[in-house]
Tab-separated table of C-alpha atoms and ligand atoms in Angstrom:
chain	number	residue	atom	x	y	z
A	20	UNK	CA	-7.182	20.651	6.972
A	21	UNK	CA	-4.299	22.752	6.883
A	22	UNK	CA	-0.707	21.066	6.454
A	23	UNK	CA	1.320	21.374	9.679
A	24	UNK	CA	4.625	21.182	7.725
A	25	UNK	CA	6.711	20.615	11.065
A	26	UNK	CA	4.792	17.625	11.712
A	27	UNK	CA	5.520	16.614	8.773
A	28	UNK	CA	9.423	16.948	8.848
A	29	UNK	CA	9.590	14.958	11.951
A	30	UNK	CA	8.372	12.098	9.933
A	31	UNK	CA	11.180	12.287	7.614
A	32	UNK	CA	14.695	11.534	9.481
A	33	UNK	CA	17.164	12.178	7.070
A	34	UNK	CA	15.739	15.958	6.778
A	35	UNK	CA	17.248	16.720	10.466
A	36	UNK	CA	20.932	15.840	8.841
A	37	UNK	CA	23.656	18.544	8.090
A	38	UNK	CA	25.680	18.238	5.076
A	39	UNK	CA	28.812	20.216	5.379
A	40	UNK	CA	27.412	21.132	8.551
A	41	UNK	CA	24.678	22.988	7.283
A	42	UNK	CA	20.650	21.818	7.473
A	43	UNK	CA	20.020	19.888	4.931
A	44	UNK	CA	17.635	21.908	2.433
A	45	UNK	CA	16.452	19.422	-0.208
A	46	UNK	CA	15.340	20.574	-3.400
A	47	UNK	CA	15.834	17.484	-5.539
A	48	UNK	CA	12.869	15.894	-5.363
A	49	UNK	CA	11.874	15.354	-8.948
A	50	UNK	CA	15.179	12.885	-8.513
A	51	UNK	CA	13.569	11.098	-5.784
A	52	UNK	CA	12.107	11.632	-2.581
A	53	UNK	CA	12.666	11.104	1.059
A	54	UNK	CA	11.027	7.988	2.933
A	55	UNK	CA	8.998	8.871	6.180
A	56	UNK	CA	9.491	6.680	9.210
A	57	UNK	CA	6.250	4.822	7.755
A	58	UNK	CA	7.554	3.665	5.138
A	59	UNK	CA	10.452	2.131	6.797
A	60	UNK	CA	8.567	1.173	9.940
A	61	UNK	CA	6.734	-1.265	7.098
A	62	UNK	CA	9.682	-2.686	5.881
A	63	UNK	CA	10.990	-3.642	9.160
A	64	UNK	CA	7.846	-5.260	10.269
A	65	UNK	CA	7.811	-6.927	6.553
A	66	UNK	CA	11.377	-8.738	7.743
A	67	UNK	CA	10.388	-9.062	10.852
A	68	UNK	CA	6.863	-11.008	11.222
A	69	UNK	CA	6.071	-11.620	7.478
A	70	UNK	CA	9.425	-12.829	5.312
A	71	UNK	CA	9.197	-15.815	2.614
A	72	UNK	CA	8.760	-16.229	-1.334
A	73	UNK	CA	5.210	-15.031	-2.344
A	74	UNK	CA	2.670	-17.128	-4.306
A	75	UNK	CA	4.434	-20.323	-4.312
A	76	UNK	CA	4.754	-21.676	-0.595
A	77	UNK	CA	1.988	-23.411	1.583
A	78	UNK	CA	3.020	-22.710	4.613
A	79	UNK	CA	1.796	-19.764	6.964
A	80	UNK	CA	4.095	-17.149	6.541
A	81	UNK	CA	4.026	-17.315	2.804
A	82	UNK	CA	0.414	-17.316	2.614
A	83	UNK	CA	0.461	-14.421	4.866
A	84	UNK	CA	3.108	-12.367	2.617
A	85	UNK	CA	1.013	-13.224	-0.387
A	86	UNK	CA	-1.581	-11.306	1.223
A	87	UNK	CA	-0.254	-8.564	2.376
A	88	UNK	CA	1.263	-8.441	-1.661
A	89	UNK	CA	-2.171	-8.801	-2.870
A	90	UNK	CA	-3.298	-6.175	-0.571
A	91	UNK	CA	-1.113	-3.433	-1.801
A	92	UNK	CA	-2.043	-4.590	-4.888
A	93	UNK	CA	-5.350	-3.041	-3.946
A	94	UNK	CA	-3.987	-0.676	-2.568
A	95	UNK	CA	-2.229	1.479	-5.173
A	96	UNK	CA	-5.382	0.392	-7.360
A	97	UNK	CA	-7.667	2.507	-5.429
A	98	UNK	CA	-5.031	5.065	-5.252
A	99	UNK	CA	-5.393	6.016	-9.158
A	100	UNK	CA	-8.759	4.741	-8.640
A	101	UNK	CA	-8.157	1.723	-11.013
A	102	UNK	CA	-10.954	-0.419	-11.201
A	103	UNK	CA	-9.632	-3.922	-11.165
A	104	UNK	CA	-6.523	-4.895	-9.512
A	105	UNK	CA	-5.519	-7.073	-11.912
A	106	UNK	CA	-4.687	-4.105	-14.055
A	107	UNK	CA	-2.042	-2.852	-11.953
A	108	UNK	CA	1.552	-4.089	-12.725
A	109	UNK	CA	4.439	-4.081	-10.849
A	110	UNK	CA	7.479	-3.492	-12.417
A	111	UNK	CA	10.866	-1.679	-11.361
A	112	UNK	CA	9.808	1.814	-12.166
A	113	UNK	CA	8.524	3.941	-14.310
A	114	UNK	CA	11.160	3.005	-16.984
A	115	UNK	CA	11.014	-0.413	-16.675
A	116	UNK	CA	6.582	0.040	-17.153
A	117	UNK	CA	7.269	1.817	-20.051
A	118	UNK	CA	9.807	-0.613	-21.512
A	119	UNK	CA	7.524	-3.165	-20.969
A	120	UNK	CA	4.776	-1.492	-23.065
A	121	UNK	CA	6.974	-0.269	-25.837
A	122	UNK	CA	8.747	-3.977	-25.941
A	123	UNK	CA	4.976	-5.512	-26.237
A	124	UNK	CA	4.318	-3.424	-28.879
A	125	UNK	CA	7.477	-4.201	-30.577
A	126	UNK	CA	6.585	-8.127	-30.839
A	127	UNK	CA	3.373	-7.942	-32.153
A	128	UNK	CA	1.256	-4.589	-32.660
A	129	UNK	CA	3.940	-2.320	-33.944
A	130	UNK	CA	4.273	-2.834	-38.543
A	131	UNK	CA	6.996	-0.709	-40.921
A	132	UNK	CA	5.108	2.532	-41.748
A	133	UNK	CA	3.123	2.471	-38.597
A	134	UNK	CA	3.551	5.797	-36.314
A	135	UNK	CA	3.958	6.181	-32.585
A	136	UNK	CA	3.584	9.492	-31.351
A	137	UNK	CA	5.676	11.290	-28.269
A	138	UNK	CA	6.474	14.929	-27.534
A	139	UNK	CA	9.813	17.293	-27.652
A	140	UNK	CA	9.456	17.297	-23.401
A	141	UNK	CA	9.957	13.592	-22.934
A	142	UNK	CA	12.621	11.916	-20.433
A	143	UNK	CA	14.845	9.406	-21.912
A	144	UNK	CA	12.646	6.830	-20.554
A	145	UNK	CA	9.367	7.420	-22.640
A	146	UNK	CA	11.853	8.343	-25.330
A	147	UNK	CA	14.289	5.722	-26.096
A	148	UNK	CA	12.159	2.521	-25.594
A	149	UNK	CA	9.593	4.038	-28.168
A	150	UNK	CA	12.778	4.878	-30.684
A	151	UNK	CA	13.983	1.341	-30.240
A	152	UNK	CA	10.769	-0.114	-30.667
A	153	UNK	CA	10.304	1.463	-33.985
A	154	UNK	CA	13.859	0.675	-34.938
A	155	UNK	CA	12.911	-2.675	-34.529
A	156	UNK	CA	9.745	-2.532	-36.661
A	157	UNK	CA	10.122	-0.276	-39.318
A	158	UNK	CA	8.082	2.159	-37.901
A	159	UNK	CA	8.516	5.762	-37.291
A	160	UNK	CA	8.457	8.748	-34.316
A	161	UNK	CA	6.474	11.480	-34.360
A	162	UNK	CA	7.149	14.287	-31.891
A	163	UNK	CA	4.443	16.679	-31.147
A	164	UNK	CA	6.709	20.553	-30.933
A	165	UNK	CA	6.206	22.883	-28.265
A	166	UNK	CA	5.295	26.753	-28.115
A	167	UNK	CA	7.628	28.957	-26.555
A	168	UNK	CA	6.106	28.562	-23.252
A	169	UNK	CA	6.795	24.934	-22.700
A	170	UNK	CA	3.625	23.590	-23.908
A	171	UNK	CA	2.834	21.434	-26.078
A	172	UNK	CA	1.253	22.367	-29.295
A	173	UNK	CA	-2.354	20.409	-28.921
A	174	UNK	CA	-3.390	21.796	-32.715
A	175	UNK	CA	0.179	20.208	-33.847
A	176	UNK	CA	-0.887	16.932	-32.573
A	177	UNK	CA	-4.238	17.050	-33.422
A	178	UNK	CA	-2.569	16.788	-37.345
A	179	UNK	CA	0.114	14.377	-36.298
A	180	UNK	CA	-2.847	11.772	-35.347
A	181	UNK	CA	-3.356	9.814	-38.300
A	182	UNK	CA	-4.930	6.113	-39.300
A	183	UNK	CA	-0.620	4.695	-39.123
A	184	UNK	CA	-0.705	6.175	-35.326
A	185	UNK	CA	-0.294	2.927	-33.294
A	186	UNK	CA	0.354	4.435	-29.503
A	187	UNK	CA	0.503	8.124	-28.081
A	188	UNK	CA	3.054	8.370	-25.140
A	189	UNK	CA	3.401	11.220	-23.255
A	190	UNK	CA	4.894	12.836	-20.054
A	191	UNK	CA	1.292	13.913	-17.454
A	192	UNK	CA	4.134	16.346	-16.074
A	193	UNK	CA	7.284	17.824	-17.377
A	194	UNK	CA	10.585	16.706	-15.339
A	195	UNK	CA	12.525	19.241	-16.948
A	196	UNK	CA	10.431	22.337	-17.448
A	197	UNK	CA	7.085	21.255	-14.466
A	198	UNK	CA	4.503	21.786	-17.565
A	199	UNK	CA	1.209	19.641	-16.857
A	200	UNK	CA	-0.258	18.376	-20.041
A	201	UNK	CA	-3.282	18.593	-21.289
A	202	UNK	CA	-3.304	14.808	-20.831
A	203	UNK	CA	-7.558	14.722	-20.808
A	204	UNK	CA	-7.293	16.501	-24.315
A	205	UNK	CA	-4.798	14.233	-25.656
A	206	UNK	CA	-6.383	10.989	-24.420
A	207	UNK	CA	-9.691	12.087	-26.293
A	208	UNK	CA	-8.403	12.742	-29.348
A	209	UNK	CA	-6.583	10.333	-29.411
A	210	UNK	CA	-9.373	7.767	-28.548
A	211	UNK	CA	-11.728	9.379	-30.986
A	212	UNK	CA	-9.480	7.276	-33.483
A	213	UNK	CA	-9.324	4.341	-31.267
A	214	UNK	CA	-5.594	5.115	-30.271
A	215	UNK	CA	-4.430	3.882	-27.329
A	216	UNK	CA	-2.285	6.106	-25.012
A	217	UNK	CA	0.255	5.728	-22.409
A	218	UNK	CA	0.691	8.389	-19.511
A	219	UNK	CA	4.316	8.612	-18.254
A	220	UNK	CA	3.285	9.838	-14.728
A	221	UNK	CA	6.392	9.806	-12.887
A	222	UNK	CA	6.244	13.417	-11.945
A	223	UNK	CA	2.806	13.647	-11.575
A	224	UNK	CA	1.228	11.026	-9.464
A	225	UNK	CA	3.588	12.692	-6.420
A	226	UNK	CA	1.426	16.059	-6.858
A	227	UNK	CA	-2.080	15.557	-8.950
A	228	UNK	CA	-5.173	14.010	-7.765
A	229	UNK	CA	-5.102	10.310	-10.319
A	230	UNK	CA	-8.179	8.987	-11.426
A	231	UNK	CA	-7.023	6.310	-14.475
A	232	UNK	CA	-10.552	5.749	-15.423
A	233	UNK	CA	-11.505	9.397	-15.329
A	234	UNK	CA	-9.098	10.123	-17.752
A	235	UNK	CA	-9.582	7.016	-19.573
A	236	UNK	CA	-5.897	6.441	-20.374
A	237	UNK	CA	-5.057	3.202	-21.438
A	238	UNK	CA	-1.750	2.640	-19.261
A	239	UNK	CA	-0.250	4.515	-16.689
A	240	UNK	CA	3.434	4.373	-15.337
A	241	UNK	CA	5.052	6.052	-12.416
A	242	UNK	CA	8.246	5.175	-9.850
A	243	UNK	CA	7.337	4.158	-6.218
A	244	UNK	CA	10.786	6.133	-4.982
A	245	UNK	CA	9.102	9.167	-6.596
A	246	UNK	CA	6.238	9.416	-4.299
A	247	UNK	CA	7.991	8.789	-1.282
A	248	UNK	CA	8.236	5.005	-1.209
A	249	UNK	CA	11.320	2.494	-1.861
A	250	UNK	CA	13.540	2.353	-5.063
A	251	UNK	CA	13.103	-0.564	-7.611
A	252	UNK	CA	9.413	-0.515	-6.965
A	253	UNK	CA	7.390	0.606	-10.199
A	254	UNK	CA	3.798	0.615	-11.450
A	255	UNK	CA	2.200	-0.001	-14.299
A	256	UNK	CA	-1.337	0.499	-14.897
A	257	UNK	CA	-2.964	-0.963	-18.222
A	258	UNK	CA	-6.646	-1.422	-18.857
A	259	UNK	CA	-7.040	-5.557	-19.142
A	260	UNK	CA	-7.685	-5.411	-22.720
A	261	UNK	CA	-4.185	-4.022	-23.676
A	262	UNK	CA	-2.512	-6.135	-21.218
A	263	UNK	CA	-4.358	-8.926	-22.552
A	264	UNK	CA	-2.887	-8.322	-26.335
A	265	UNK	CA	0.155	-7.791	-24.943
A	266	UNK	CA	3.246	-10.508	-25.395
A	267	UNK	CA	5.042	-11.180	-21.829
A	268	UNK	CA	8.045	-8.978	-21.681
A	269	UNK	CA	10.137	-11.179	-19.225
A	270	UNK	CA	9.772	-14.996	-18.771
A	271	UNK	CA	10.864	-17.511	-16.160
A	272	UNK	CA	8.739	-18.281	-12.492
A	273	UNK	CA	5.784	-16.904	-11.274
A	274	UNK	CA	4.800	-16.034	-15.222
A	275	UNK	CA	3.610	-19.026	-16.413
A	276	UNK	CA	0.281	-21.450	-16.189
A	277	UNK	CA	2.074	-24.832	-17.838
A	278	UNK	CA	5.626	-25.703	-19.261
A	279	UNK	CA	6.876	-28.644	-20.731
A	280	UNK	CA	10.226	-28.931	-22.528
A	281	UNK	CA	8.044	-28.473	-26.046
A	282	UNK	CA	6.149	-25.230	-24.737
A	283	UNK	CA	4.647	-23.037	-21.981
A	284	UNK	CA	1.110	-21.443	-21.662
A	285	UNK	CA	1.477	-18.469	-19.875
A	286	UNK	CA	-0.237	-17.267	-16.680
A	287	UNK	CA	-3.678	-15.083	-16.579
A	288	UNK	CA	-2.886	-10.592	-15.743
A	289	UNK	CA	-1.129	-9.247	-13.552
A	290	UNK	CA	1.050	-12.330	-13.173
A	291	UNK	CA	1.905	-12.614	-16.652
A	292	UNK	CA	4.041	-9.924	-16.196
A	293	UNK	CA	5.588	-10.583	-13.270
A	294	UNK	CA	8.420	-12.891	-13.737
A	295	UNK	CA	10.873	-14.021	-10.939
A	296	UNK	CA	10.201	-13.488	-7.501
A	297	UNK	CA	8.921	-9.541	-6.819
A	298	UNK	CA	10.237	-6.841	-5.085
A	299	UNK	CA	7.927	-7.634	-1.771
A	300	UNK	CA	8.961	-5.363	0.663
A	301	UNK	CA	9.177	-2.505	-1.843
A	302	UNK	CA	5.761	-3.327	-2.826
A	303	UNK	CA	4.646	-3.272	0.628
A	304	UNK	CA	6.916	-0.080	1.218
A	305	UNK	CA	4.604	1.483	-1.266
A	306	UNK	CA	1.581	1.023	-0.122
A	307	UNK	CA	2.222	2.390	3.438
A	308	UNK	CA	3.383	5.643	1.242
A	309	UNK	CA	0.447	6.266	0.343
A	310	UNK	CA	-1.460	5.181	3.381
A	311	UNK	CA	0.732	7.705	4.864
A	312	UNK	CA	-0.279	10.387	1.846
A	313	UNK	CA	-3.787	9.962	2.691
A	314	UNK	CA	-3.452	9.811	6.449
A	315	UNK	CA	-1.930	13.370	6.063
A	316	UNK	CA	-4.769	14.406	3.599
A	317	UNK	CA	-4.353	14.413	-0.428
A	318	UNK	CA	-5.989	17.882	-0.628
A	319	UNK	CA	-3.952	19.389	2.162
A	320	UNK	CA	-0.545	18.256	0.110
A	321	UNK	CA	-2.293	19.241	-3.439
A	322	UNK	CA	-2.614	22.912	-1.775
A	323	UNK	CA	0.010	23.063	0.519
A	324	UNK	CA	2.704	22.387	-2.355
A	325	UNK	CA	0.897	24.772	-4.682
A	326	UNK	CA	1.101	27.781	-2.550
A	327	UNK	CA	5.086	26.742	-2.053
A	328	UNK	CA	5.767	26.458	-5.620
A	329	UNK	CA	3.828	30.242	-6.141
A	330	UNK	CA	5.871	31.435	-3.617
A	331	UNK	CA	9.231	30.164	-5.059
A	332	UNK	CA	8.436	31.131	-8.332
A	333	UNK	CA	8.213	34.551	-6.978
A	334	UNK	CA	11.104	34.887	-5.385
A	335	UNK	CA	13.048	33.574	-7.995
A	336	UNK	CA	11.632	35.675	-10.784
A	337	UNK	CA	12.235	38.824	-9.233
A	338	UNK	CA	16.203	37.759	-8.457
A	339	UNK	CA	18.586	39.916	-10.616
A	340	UNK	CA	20.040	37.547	-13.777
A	341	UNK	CA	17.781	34.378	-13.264
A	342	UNK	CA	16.227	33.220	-16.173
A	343	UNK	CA	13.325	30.794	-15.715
A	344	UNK	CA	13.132	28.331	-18.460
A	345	UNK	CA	9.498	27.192	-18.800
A	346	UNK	CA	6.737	29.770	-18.401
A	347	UNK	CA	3.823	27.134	-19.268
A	348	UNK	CA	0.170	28.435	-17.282
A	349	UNK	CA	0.080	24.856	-15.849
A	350	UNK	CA	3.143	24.109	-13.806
A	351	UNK	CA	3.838	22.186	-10.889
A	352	UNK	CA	6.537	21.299	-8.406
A	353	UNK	CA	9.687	22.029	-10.436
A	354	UNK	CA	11.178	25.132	-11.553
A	355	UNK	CA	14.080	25.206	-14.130
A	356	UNK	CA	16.298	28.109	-14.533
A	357	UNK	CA	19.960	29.416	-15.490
A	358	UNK	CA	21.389	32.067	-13.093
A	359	UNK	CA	23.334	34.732	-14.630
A	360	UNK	CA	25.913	33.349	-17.433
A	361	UNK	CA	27.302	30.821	-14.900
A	362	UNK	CA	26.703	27.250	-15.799
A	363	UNK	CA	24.137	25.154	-14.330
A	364	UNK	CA	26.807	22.691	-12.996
A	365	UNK	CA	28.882	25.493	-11.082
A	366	UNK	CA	25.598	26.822	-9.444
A	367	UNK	CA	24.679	23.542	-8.358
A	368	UNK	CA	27.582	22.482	-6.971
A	369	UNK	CA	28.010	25.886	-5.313
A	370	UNK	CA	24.618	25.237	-3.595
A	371	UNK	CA	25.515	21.857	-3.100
A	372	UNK	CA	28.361	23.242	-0.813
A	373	UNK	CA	25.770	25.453	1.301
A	374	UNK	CA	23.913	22.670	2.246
A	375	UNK	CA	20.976	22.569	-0.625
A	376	UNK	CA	20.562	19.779	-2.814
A	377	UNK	CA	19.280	20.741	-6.217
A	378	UNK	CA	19.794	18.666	-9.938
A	379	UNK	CA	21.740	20.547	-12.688
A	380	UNK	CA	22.270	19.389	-16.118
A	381	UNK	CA	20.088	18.195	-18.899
A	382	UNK	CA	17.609	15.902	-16.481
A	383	UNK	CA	17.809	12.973	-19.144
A	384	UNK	CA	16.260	15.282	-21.228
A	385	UNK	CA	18.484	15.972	-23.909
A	386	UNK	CA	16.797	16.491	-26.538
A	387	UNK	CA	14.557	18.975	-24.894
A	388	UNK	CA	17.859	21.019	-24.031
A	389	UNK	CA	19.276	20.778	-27.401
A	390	UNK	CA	16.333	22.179	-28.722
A	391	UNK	CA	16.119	25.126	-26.271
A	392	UNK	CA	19.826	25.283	-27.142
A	393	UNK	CA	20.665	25.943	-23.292
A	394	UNK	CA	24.025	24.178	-21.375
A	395	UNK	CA	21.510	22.715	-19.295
A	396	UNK	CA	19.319	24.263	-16.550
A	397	UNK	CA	19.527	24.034	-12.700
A	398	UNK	CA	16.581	22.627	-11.258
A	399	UNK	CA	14.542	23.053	-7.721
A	400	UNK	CA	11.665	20.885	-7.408
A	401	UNK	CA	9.187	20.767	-4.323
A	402	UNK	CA	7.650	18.483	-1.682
A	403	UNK	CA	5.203	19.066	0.633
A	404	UNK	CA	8.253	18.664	3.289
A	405	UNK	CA	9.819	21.812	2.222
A	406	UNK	CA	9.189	25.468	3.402
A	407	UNK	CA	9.467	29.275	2.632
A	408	UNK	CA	12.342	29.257	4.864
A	409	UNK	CA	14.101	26.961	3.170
A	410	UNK	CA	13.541	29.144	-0.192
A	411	UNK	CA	14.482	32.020	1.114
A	412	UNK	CA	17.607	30.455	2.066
A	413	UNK	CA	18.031	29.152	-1.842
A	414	UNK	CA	17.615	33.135	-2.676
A	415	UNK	CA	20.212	33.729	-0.589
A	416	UNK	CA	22.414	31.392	-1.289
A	417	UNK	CA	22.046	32.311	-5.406
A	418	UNK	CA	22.630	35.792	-4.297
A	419	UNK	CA	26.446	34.393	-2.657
A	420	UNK	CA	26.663	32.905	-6.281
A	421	UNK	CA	26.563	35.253	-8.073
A	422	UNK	CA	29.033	37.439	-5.583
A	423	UNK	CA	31.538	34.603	-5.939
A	424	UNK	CA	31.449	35.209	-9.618
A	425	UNK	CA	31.519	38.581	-10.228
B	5	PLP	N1	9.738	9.833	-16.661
B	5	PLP	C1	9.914	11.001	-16.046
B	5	PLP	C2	9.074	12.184	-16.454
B	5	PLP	C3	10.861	11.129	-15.033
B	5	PLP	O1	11.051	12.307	-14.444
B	5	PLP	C4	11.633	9.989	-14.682
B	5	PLP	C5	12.687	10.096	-13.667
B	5	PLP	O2	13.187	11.149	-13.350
B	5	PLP	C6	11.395	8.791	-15.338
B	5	PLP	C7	10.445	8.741	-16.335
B	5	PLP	C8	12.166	7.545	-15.007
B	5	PLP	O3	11.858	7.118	-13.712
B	5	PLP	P1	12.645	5.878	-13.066
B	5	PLP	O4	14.102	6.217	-13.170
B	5	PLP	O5	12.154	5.848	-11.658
B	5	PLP	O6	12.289	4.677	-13.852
C-alpha cells in the first residue's frame, strides 16, 4: 500500500510547530527521531493503569507491568526476527549495547596480541569502547580502509581476518556518509573462521528490513529514540551462546540468582544483564513504535523513504557548489555534503534560522573526517515523515546561502 505521508504527519505533533515562525522542516533524523502520538499515548496509559517495580512485587499491578515488559520483550524479538527472547537485551542505547559487549570481552575473551577488527566509517560508539577494550588487554585495532566512494574495502578485510581476530564490529549503515555495508559478506567471512561479529545498527534498523538470524550476526545493537521510540531505551541482540560466555557488565538488583556476603551466583539471560530497575515505560514506548511501524506497513516506509532519498539526492547534486561527500551504490537515508567553501557550521545554522533542522559537524565521526580531511560536512537525513516539499524548500533555502555569502 502506498504511504499517505499526510496521514502520517498528523501522527507526529511536534511536526505542526514553527520555529522562528517558520514550519518546522526536520532533517535531523539520523540524530533522533520524532515520537508519534502512539508512542506517547503508551506511556501515558503505562502511568496511568500499569505503574510499579517490575519482576520483584506480588501484587497485581506489578505482575501486570512485568507482563506487559515481557511482552515487548517479544515484541522487538520478532521485530529483527530473533528467535528467542531471551536473546534480546535491554540496555540504554546503542552505545551502552556496544559497551556492554566490548566490556565483556575485555574481562575474559580479549588476550595481548589478539585483534579486533572495525572500519574507518565507525561512530565514536563502536569505536572507542573497542579501543579501550584493547587498551585494557594488550590487544590491538584493526580498521578495515575505504575506497573513494565510501565503501568499505571487502578484499582489505578479507586479509585483515586472521587466527588473532577475536570480534568484527561494524556500522550495518553509515551515520556520516548513509553507506550500507555489505554486512551479509562480512558476517560470512568472518564466520568461516569462527569469528564472531557485532552489527552496530543504529542507523539501519529505522530503514532496512532486520532479520538477525538471516544474517546470522552474532549481536546486534540499535537506539529505541532512533526508530521513533523514547530516549534511554536500547537493544541489544546476542545469540545465547555469546551472552552466555559473557561476564555481567553491571551488577546490583534484578542481576543476580543468590548473594551472600562471601559471593553471588548470578541470574540466567536476559536478566543477567539487566541490573537495577529498567527503563519500563521506555521499553513499553518501544514496542508500540514498532507496532505503529508495522500498522503503517514496513514495505510502504522501506519504499516510500527510498524514492525521497532519490529525489533529494537529485536535487542536491545538480545545485551549483554542493559537493556530496559519499557516493557509495548502497546508500540510505542520509546525505552528507559541503556547500560552496562555506563551513558546515555556518550553513547549518543559516538553515537552522529558516526553519530546517539539519546536523553539521563531524557526527562523532572524527576520524572518518580527518581522514577525508574535510571541516566537517552538513548533513540531511530522511524519515518517512518528510516530503518533496519540504526538499525543495532545503534547495531553496541553500540557494539564500549561498546569496548571503557571496
Ligand atoms: N552508532 C551509530 C552509527 C550512530 O549513528 C549512533 C548515534 O548517532 C550511535 C551508534 C550511538 O547511538 P546512541 O547515542 O543512541 O547510543
Amino acid at each position: 500500500m502506498k504511504l499517505d505521508v499526510n496521514a502520517v504527519r498528523n501522527d507526529f505533533p511536534i511536526l505542526q510547530q514553527k520555529i522562528y515562525g517558520k514550519p518546522l522542516i526536520y532533517l535531523d533524523n539520523a540524530a533522533t527521531t520524532q515520537k508519534p502520538n502512539a508512542v506517547m499515548q503508551a506511556i501515558v496509559r503505562y502511568y496511568e493503569t500499569l505503574n510499579s517495580n517490575v519482576h520483584r512485587g506480588n501484587h497485581l499491578l506489578s505482575i501486570q507491568a512485568t507482563d506487559a515488559m515481557e511482552r515487548a520483550r517479544n515484541r522487538i524479538a520478532s521485530f529483527i526476527h530473533a528467535p528467542h527472547p531471551e536473546e534480546i537485551i535491554f540496555t540504554r542505547g546503542t552505545t551502552e549495547s556496544i559497551n556492554l559487549v566490548a566490556q565483556g570481552f575485555a574481562s575474559s575473551l580479549l588476550q595481548p596480541g589478539d585483534e579486533v577488527i572495525i572500519s574507518a566509517l565507525e561512530h565514536h560508539s563502536n569505536l572507542v569502547p573497542w579501543q579501550q577494550a584493547c587498551l585494557r588487554t594488550g590487544a590491538q585495532l584493526k580498521i578495515i580502509p575505504l575506497d573513494e566512494s565510501g565503501q568499505i574495502r571487502l578484499g582489505d578485510f578479507r586479509n585483515l581476518l586472521s587466527e588473532k581476530t577475536r570480534i568484527v564490529a561494524i556500522a550495518h549503515v553509515s551515520n556520516v556518509l548513509g553507506t550500507i555495508l555489505p554486512v551479509q559478506d562480512i558476517i560470512d567471512l568472518a564466520h568461516r573462521r569462527g569469528i564472531p561479529v557485532l552489527i552496530d545498527g543504529a542507523q539501519a534498523v529505522q530503514h532496512l528490513p532486520i532479520d538477525v538470524s538471516q544474517l546470522g550476526c552474532d549481536f546486534y545493537a540499535f537506539s529505541g529514540h532512533k526508530i521513533y521510540g523514547p530516549t534511554g531505551i536500547g537493544i541489544l541482540y546476542g545469540k545465547g551462546s555469546w551472552l552466555e560466555k559473557i561476564p555481567p557488565f553491571q551488577f546490583g538488583g534484578e542481576m543476580i540468582e543468590i548473594v551472600s556476603f562471601e559471593k553471588t551466583t548470578f541470574n540466567e539471560i536476559p536478566f543477567k544483564f539487566e541490573a537495577g530497575t529498567p527503563n519500563v515505560e521506555g521499553i513499553i514506548g518501544l514496542a508500540a513504535a514498532l507496532d505503529y511501524l508495522c500498522q503503517i506497513g514496513l514495505e510502504s516506509i522501506f519504499k516510500y523513504e527510498t524514492e525521497l532519498f532519490e529525489y533529494a539526492l537529485h536535487k542536491l547534486s545538480r545545485l551549483d557548489d554542493v559537493r556530496i561527500i559519499g557516493r557509495a551504490k548502497d546508500r540510505c537515508s542520509v546525505i552528507s555534503f559541503l556547500l560552496d567553501h562555506i563551513h558546515p557550521y555556518d550553513t547549518g545554522t543559516l538553515l537552522d534560522q529558516m526553519g530546517i533542522a539539519v546536523r553539521s559537524g563531524n557526527h562523532c565521526a572524527q576520524p572518518l573526517i580527518d581522514l577525508l580531511n574535510l571541516p566537517g560536512t552538513v548533513r540531511v537525513s530522511l524519515s518517512f515523515y518528510n516530503t518533496r516539499e519540504e526538499i525543495d524548500i532545503l534547495i531553496t533555502a541553500l540557494q539564500k546561502v549561498k546569496d548571503i555569502f557571496q
